Amino acid sequence: DSLVSNGIEIILDQYDLSPGADRFQFMESSVRDVDAVLCICTPAYVEKANSRSSGVGVETSLFTPQFYERMRTAKQFIPIIRESDGISDTPDYLSPLIFIDFRIDAEFETRMDELLRHLHGQPRHRKPPIGPRPNFT
């Protein structure tokens, strides 16, 4: 809801998948048709993703080819760490990616600002332009 109220269009099964709809088609089109996939990681999610079990396992099977294709399509996969067991914070296929840490509720607004800035292309810190070369004579 915080994303929506801050200008980000979302697709979320709670809002967009109704009884009688094809959940597999929903997952396939959702991943295919978006610019960014936020993977909300909890220990249960990580376990199911890595073992390819339940609906999370189906999602992972759909995500993985899209994930490896991301360099060509510029699709972003952003791990969001919500809970952690100290063993593995993300599913194996997401482990090399920089994540946003939402584990501490008191830091929610700071982390949401970080995520919103990224999604809107407005980073807190911008690299300065390259200056002129020095005169070496």
mmCIF file with all atom_site columns, C-alpha atoms in Angstrom:
data_model
loop_
_atom_site.group_PDB
_atom_site.id
_atom_site.type_symbol
_atom_site.label_atom_id
_atom_site.label_alt_id
_atom_site.label_comp_id
_atom_site.label_asym_id
_atom_site.label_entity_id
_atom_site.label_seq_id
_atom_site.pdbx_PDB_ins_code
_atom_site.Cartn_x
_atom_site.Cartn_y
_atom_site.Cartn_z
_atom_site.occupancy
_atom_site.B_iso_or_equiv
_atom_site.pdbx_formal_charge
_atom_site.auth_seq_id
_atom_site.auth_comp_id
_atom_site.auth_asym_id
_atom_site.auth_atom_id
_atom_site.pdbx_PDB_model_num
ATOM 1   C CA . ASP A 1 1   ? 0.000   0.000   0.000   1.00 0.00 ? 1   ASP A CA 1
ATOM 2   C CA . SER A 1 2   ? 2.910   2.353   0.708   1.00 0.00 ? 2   SER A CA 1
ATOM 3   C CA . LEU A 1 3   ? 4.206   1.798   -2.823  1.00 0.00 ? 3   LEU A CA 1
ATOM 4   C CA . VAL A 1 4   ? 0.820   2.593   -4.383  1.00 0.00 ? 4   VAL A CA 1
ATOM 5   C CA . SER A 1 5   ? 0.339   5.721   -2.288  1.00 0.00 ? 5   SER A CA 1
ATOM 6   C CA . ASN A 1 6   ? 3.768   6.883   -3.487  1.00 0.00 ? 6   ASN A CA 1
ATOM 7   C CA . GLY A 1 7   ? 3.205   6.548   -7.222  1.00 0.00 ? 7   GLY A CA 1
ATOM 8   C CA . ILE A 1 8   ? 4.173   2.917   -7.900  1.00 0.00 ? 8   ILE A CA 1
ATOM 9   C CA . GLU A 1 9   ? 1.720   0.704   -9.762  1.00 0.00 ? 9   GLU A CA 1
ATOM 10  C CA . ILE A 1 10  ? 1.737   -2.788  -8.263  1.00 0.00 ? 10  ILE A CA 1
ATOM 11  C CA . ILE A 1 11  ? 0.415   -6.216  -9.136  1.00 0.00 ? 11  ILE A CA 1
ATOM 12  C CA . LEU A 1 12  ? -0.345  -8.245  -6.034  1.00 0.00 ? 12  LEU A CA 1
ATOM 13  C CA . ASP A 1 13  ? -2.377  -11.415 -5.794  1.00 0.00 ? 13  ASP A CA 1
ATOM 14  C CA . GLN A 1 14  ? -4.335  -10.059 -2.804  1.00 0.00 ? 14  GLN A CA 1
ATOM 15  C CA . TYR A 1 15  ? -5.708  -7.314  -5.036  1.00 0.00 ? 15  TYR A CA 1
ATOM 16  C CA . ASP A 1 16  ? -5.450  -8.668  -8.566  1.00 0.00 ? 16  ASP A CA 1
ATOM 17  C CA . LEU A 1 17  ? -6.174  -12.407 -8.427  1.00 0.00 ? 17  LEU A CA 1
ATOM 18  C CA . SER A 1 18  ? -9.802  -13.345 -7.917  1.00 0.00 ? 18  SER A CA 1
ATOM 19  C CA . PRO A 1 19  ? -11.481 -16.692 -7.286  1.00 0.00 ? 19  PRO A CA 1
ATOM 20  C CA . GLY A 1 20  ? -11.725 -18.740 -10.459 1.00 0.00 ? 20  GLY A CA 1
ATOM 21  C CA . ALA A 1 21  ? -8.755  -17.014 -12.104 1.00 0.00 ? 21  ALA A CA 1
ATOM 22  C CA . ASP A 1 22  ? -5.822  -19.037 -13.433 1.00 0.00 ? 22  ASP A CA 1
ATOM 23  C CA . ARG A 1 23  ? -3.045  -18.468 -10.867 1.00 0.00 ? 23  ARG A CA 1
ATOM 24  C CA . PHE A 1 24  ? -0.333  -19.813 -13.169 1.00 0.00 ? 24  PHE A CA 1
ATOM 25  C CA . GLN A 1 25  ? -1.314  -17.452 -15.986 1.00 0.00 ? 25  GLN A CA 1
ATOM 26  C CA . PHE A 1 26  ? -1.492  -14.638 -13.418 1.00 0.00 ? 26  PHE A CA 1
ATOM 27  C CA . MET A 1 27  ? 2.048   -15.366 -12.184 1.00 0.00 ? 27  MET A CA 1
ATOM 28  C CA . GLU A 1 28  ? 3.447   -15.717 -15.724 1.00 0.00 ? 28  GLU A CA 1
ATOM 29  C CA . SER A 1 29  ? 1.938   -12.487 -17.017 1.00 0.00 ? 29  SER A CA 1
ATOM 30  C CA . SER A 1 30  ? 2.749   -10.604 -13.822 1.00 0.00 ? 30  SER A CA 1
ATOM 31  C CA . VAL A 1 31  ? 6.444   -11.413 -14.084 1.00 0.00 ? 31  VAL A CA 1
ATOM 32  C CA . ARG A 1 32  ? 6.529   -10.862 -17.842 1.00 0.00 ? 32  ARG A CA 1
ATOM 33  C CA . ASP A 1 33  ? 4.689   -7.525  -17.858 1.00 0.00 ? 33  ASP A CA 1
ATOM 34  C CA . VAL A 1 34  ? 6.484   -5.594  -15.095 1.00 0.00 ? 34  VAL A CA 1
ATOM 35  C CA . ASP A 1 35  ? 9.741   -3.657  -14.838 1.00 0.00 ? 35  ASP A CA 1
ATOM 36  C CA . ALA A 1 36  ? 10.590  -4.871  -11.339 1.00 0.00 ? 36  ALA A CA 1
ATOM 37  C CA . VAL A 1 37  ? 9.796   -7.917  -9.235  1.00 0.00 ? 37  VAL A CA 1
ATOM 38  C CA . LEU A 1 38  ? 9.998   -7.428  -5.481  1.00 0.00 ? 38  LEU A CA 1
ATOM 39  C CA . CYS A 1 39  ? 10.676  -10.738 -3.744  1.00 0.00 ? 39  CYS A CA 1
ATOM 40  C CA . ILE A 1 40  ? 9.587   -10.474 -0.109  1.00 0.00 ? 40  ILE A CA 1
ATOM 41  C CA . CYS A 1 41  ? 11.913  -12.900 1.668   1.00 0.00 ? 41  CYS A CA 1
ATOM 42  C CA . THR A 1 42  ? 11.137  -14.721 4.894   1.00 0.00 ? 42  THR A CA 1
ATOM 43  C CA . PRO A 1 43  ? 12.654  -18.028 6.056   1.00 0.00 ? 43  PRO A CA 1
ATOM 44  C CA . ALA A 1 44  ? 9.519   -19.901 4.909   1.00 0.00 ? 44  ALA A CA 1
ATOM 45  C CA . TYR A 1 45  ? 9.626   -18.209 1.485   1.00 0.00 ? 45  TYR A CA 1
ATOM 46  C CA . VAL A 1 46  ? 13.340  -18.999 1.059   1.00 0.00 ? 46  VAL A CA 1
ATOM 47  C CA . GLU A 1 47  ? 12.838  -22.648 2.005   1.00 0.00 ? 47  GLU A CA 1
ATOM 48  C CA . LYS A 1 48  ? 9.903   -23.089 -0.384  1.00 0.00 ? 48  LYS A CA 1
ATOM 49  C CA . ALA A 1 49  ? 11.703  -21.262 -3.209  1.00 0.00 ? 49  ALA A CA 1
ATOM 50  C CA . ASN A 1 50  ? 14.865  -23.334 -2.873  1.00 0.00 ? 50  ASN A CA 1
ATOM 51  C CA . SER A 1 51  ? 12.940  -26.617 -2.649  1.00 0.00 ? 51  SER A CA 1
ATOM 52  C CA . ARG A 1 52  ? 10.498  -25.529 -5.394  1.00 0.00 ? 52  ARG A CA 1
ATOM 53  C CA . SER A 1 53  ? 7.539   -26.428 -3.185  1.00 0.00 ? 53  SER A CA 1
ATOM 54  C CA . SER A 1 54  ? 3.997   -25.010 -3.060  1.00 0.00 ? 54  SER A CA 1
ATOM 55  C CA . GLY A 1 55  ? 3.012   -21.806 -4.867  1.00 0.00 ? 55  GLY A CA 1
ATOM 56  C CA . VAL A 1 56  ? 6.356   -20.192 -4.041  1.00 0.00 ? 56  VAL A CA 1
ATOM 57  C CA . GLY A 1 57  ? 8.089   -23.048 -5.845  1.00 0.00 ? 57  GLY A CA 1
ATOM 58  C CA . VAL A 1 58  ? 5.937   -22.433 -8.913  1.00 0.00 ? 58  VAL A CA 1
ATOM 59  C CA . GLU A 1 59  ? 6.787   -18.713 -8.741  1.00 0.00 ? 59  GLU A CA 1
ATOM 60  C CA . THR A 1 60  ? 10.482  -19.558 -8.474  1.00 0.00 ? 60  THR A CA 1
ATOM 61  C CA . SER A 1 61  ? 10.292  -21.829 -11.511 1.00 0.00 ? 61  SER A CA 1
ATOM 62  C CA . LEU A 1 62  ? 8.700   -18.948 -13.430 1.00 0.00 ? 62  LEU A CA 1
ATOM 63  C CA . PHE A 1 63  ? 11.071  -16.306 -12.043 1.00 0.00 ? 63  PHE A CA 1
ATOM 64  C CA . THR A 1 64  ? 14.324  -18.157 -12.627 1.00 0.00 ? 64  THR A CA 1
ATOM 65  C CA . PRO A 1 65  ? 14.367  -17.998 -16.457 1.00 0.00 ? 65  PRO A CA 1
ATOM 66  C CA . GLN A 1 66  ? 13.188  -14.363 -16.304 1.00 0.00 ? 66  GLN A CA 1
ATOM 67  C CA . PHE A 1 67  ? 15.873  -13.676 -13.712 1.00 0.00 ? 67  PHE A CA 1
ATOM 68  C CA . TYR A 1 68  ? 18.669  -14.950 -15.950 1.00 0.00 ? 68  TYR A CA 1
ATOM 69  C CA . GLU A 1 69  ? 17.205  -13.047 -18.904 1.00 0.00 ? 69  GLU A CA 1
ATOM 70  C CA . ARG A 1 70  ? 17.159  -9.784  -16.901 1.00 0.00 ? 70  ARG A CA 1
ATOM 71  C CA . MET A 1 71  ? 20.414  -8.459  -18.349 1.00 0.00 ? 71  MET A CA 1
ATOM 72  C CA . ARG A 1 72  ? 18.865  -8.327  -21.821 1.00 0.00 ? 72  ARG A CA 1
ATOM 73  C CA . THR A 1 73  ? 15.474  -6.982  -20.760 1.00 0.00 ? 73  THR A CA 1
ATOM 74  C CA . ALA A 1 74  ? 16.537  -4.632  -17.916 1.00 0.00 ? 74  ALA A CA 1
ATOM 75  C CA . LYS A 1 75  ? 13.971  -6.303  -15.637 1.00 0.00 ? 75  LYS A CA 1
ATOM 76  C CA . GLN A 1 76  ? 14.892  -5.846  -11.998 1.00 0.00 ? 76  GLN A CA 1
ATOM 77  C CA . PHE A 1 77  ? 14.579  -8.460  -9.287  1.00 0.00 ? 77  PHE A CA 1
ATOM 78  C CA . ILE A 1 78  ? 14.850  -6.810  -5.884  1.00 0.00 ? 78  ILE A CA 1
ATOM 79  C CA . PRO A 1 79  ? 15.065  -8.964  -2.781  1.00 0.00 ? 79  PRO A CA 1
ATOM 80  C CA . ILE A 1 80  ? 13.269  -7.458  0.205   1.00 0.00 ? 80  ILE A CA 1
ATOM 81  C CA . ILE A 1 81  ? 14.391  -9.098  3.452   1.00 0.00 ? 81  ILE A CA 1
ATOM 82  C CA . ARG A 1 82  ? 11.447  -9.071  5.850   1.00 0.00 ? 82  ARG A CA 1
ATOM 83  C CA . GLU A 1 83  ? 12.522  -11.814 8.256   1.00 0.00 ? 83  GLU A CA 1
ATOM 84  C CA . SER A 1 84  ? 15.696  -13.839 8.553   1.00 0.00 ? 84  SER A CA 1
ATOM 85  C CA . ASP A 1 85  ? 16.809  -17.022 10.269  1.00 0.00 ? 85  ASP A CA 1
ATOM 86  C CA . GLY A 1 86  ? 20.506  -16.127 9.987   1.00 0.00 ? 86  GLY A CA 1
ATOM 87  C CA . ILE A 1 87  ? 21.153  -19.002 7.568   1.00 0.00 ? 87  ILE A CA 1
ATOM 88  C CA . SER A 1 88  ? 19.956  -17.794 4.196   1.00 0.00 ? 88  SER A CA 1
ATOM 89  C CA . ASP A 1 89  ? 18.279  -14.427 3.695   1.00 0.00 ? 89  ASP A CA 1
ATOM 90  C CA . THR A 1 90  ? 17.258  -14.987 0.069   1.00 0.00 ? 90  THR A CA 1
ATOM 91  C CA . PRO A 1 91  ? 16.546  -17.885 -2.279  1.00 0.00 ? 91  PRO A CA 1
ATOM 92  C CA . ASP A 1 92  ? 19.708  -19.220 -3.904  1.00 0.00 ? 92  ASP A CA 1
ATOM 93  C CA . TYR A 1 93  ? 19.059  -17.587 -7.274  1.00 0.00 ? 93  TYR A CA 1
ATOM 94  C CA . LEU A 1 94  ? 18.752  -14.130 -5.623  1.00 0.00 ? 94  LEU A CA 1
ATOM 95  C CA . SER A 1 95  ? 21.793  -14.464 -3.359  1.00 0.00 ? 95  SER A CA 1
ATOM 96  C CA . PRO A 1 96  ? 24.169  -12.338 -5.480  1.00 0.00 ? 96  PRO A CA 1
ATOM 97  C CA . LEU A 1 97  ? 21.768  -9.372  -5.518  1.00 0.00 ? 97  LEU A CA 1
ATOM 98  C CA . ILE A 1 98  ? 21.853  -6.358  -3.232  1.00 0.00 ? 98  ILE A CA 1
ATOM 99  C CA . PHE A 1 99  ? 18.767  -6.456  -1.042  1.00 0.00 ? 99  PHE A CA 1
ATOM 100 C CA . ILE A 1 100 ? 16.784  -3.911  0.945   1.00 0.00 ? 100 ILE A CA 1
ATOM 101 C CA . ASP A 1 101 ? 16.546  -4.815  4.619   1.00 0.00 ? 101 ASP A CA 1
ATOM 102 C CA . PHE A 1 102 ? 13.050  -4.390  6.064   1.00 0.00 ? 102 PHE A CA 1
ATOM 103 C CA . ARG A 1 103 ? 13.659  -6.601  9.129   1.00 0.00 ? 103 ARG A CA 1
ATOM 104 C CA . ILE A 1 104 ? 13.601  -3.760  11.659  1.00 0.00 ? 104 ILE A CA 1
ATOM 105 C CA . ASP A 1 105 ? 10.118  -2.247  11.877  1.00 0.00 ? 105 ASP A CA 1
ATOM 106 C CA . ALA A 1 106 ? 11.447  0.987   13.416  1.00 0.00 ? 106 ALA A CA 1
ATOM 107 C CA . GLU A 1 107 ? 13.420  1.583   10.171  1.00 0.00 ? 107 GLU A CA 1
ATOM 108 C CA . PHE A 1 108 ? 10.458  0.966   7.842   1.00 0.00 ? 108 PHE A CA 1
ATOM 109 C CA . GLU A 1 109 ? 10.177  4.573   6.616   1.00 0.00 ? 109 GLU A CA 1
ATOM 110 C CA . THR A 1 110 ? 13.924  4.795   5.893   1.00 0.00 ? 110 THR A CA 1
ATOM 111 C CA . ARG A 1 111 ? 13.888  1.531   3.932   1.00 0.00 ? 111 ARG A CA 1
ATOM 112 C CA . MET A 1 112 ? 10.705  2.508   2.091   1.00 0.00 ? 112 MET A CA 1
ATOM 113 C CA . ASP A 1 113 ? 12.367  5.789   1.091   1.00 0.00 ? 113 ASP A CA 1
ATOM 114 C CA . GLU A 1 114 ? 15.344  3.790   -0.216  1.00 0.00 ? 114 GLU A CA 1
ATOM 115 C CA . LEU A 1 115 ? 13.054  1.513   -2.240  1.00 0.00 ? 115 LEU A CA 1
ATOM 116 C CA . LEU A 1 116 ? 10.918  4.371   -3.578  1.00 0.00 ? 116 LEU A CA 1
ATOM 117 C CA . ARG A 1 117 ? 13.977  6.377   -4.594  1.00 0.00 ? 117 ARG A CA 1
ATOM 118 C CA . HIS A 1 118 ? 15.282  3.359   -6.484  1.00 0.00 ? 118 HIS A CA 1
ATOM 119 C CA . LEU A 1 119 ? 11.986  2.580   -8.224  1.00 0.00 ? 119 LEU A CA 1
ATOM 120 C CA . HIS A 1 120 ? 11.490  6.235   -9.207  1.00 0.00 ? 120 HIS A CA 1
ATOM 121 C CA . GLY A 1 121 ? 15.130  6.612   -10.352 1.00 0.00 ? 121 GLY A CA 1
ATOM 122 C CA . GLN A 1 122 ? 15.865  9.280   -7.748  1.00 0.00 ? 122 GLN A CA 1
ATOM 123 C CA . PRO A 1 123 ? 18.885  8.046   -5.744  1.00 0.00 ? 123 PRO A CA 1
ATOM 124 C CA . ARG A 1 124 ? 19.889  9.849   -2.582  1.00 0.00 ? 124 ARG A CA 1
ATOM 125 C CA . HIS A 1 125 ? 23.492  10.103  -3.823  1.00 0.00 ? 125 HIS A CA 1
ATOM 126 C CA . ARG A 1 126 ? 24.335  10.950  -7.423  1.00 0.00 ? 126 ARG A CA 1
ATOM 127 C CA . LYS A 1 127 ? 27.751  10.552  -8.952  1.00 0.00 ? 127 LYS A CA 1
ATOM 128 C CA . PRO A 1 128 ? 29.116  13.974  -9.899  1.00 0.00 ? 128 PRO A CA 1
ATOM 129 C CA . PRO A 1 129 ? 29.930  14.669  -13.548 1.00 0.00 ? 129 PRO A CA 1
ATOM 130 C CA . ILE A 1 130 ? 33.501  14.105  -14.640 1.00 0.00 ? 130 ILE A CA 1
ATOM 131 C CA . GLY A 1 131 ? 35.503  17.302  -14.500 1.00 0.00 ? 131 GLY A CA 1
ATOM 132 C CA . PRO A 1 132 ? 38.053  18.525  -17.014 1.00 0.00 ? 132 PRO A CA 1
ATOM 133 C CA . ARG A 1 133 ? 41.413  16.843  -17.251 1.00 0.00 ? 133 ARG A CA 1
ATOM 134 C CA . PRO A 1 134 ? 44.182  18.648  -15.410 1.00 0.00 ? 134 PRO A CA 1
ATOM 135 C CA . ASN A 1 135 ? 46.801  20.550  -17.363 1.00 0.00 ? 135 ASN A CA 1
ATOM 136 C CA . PHE A 1 136 ? 49.953  18.426  -17.151 1.00 0.00 ? 136 PHE A CA 1
ATOM 137 C CA . THR A 1 137 ? 52.313  20.897  -18.810 1.00 0.00 ? 137 THR A CA 1
#
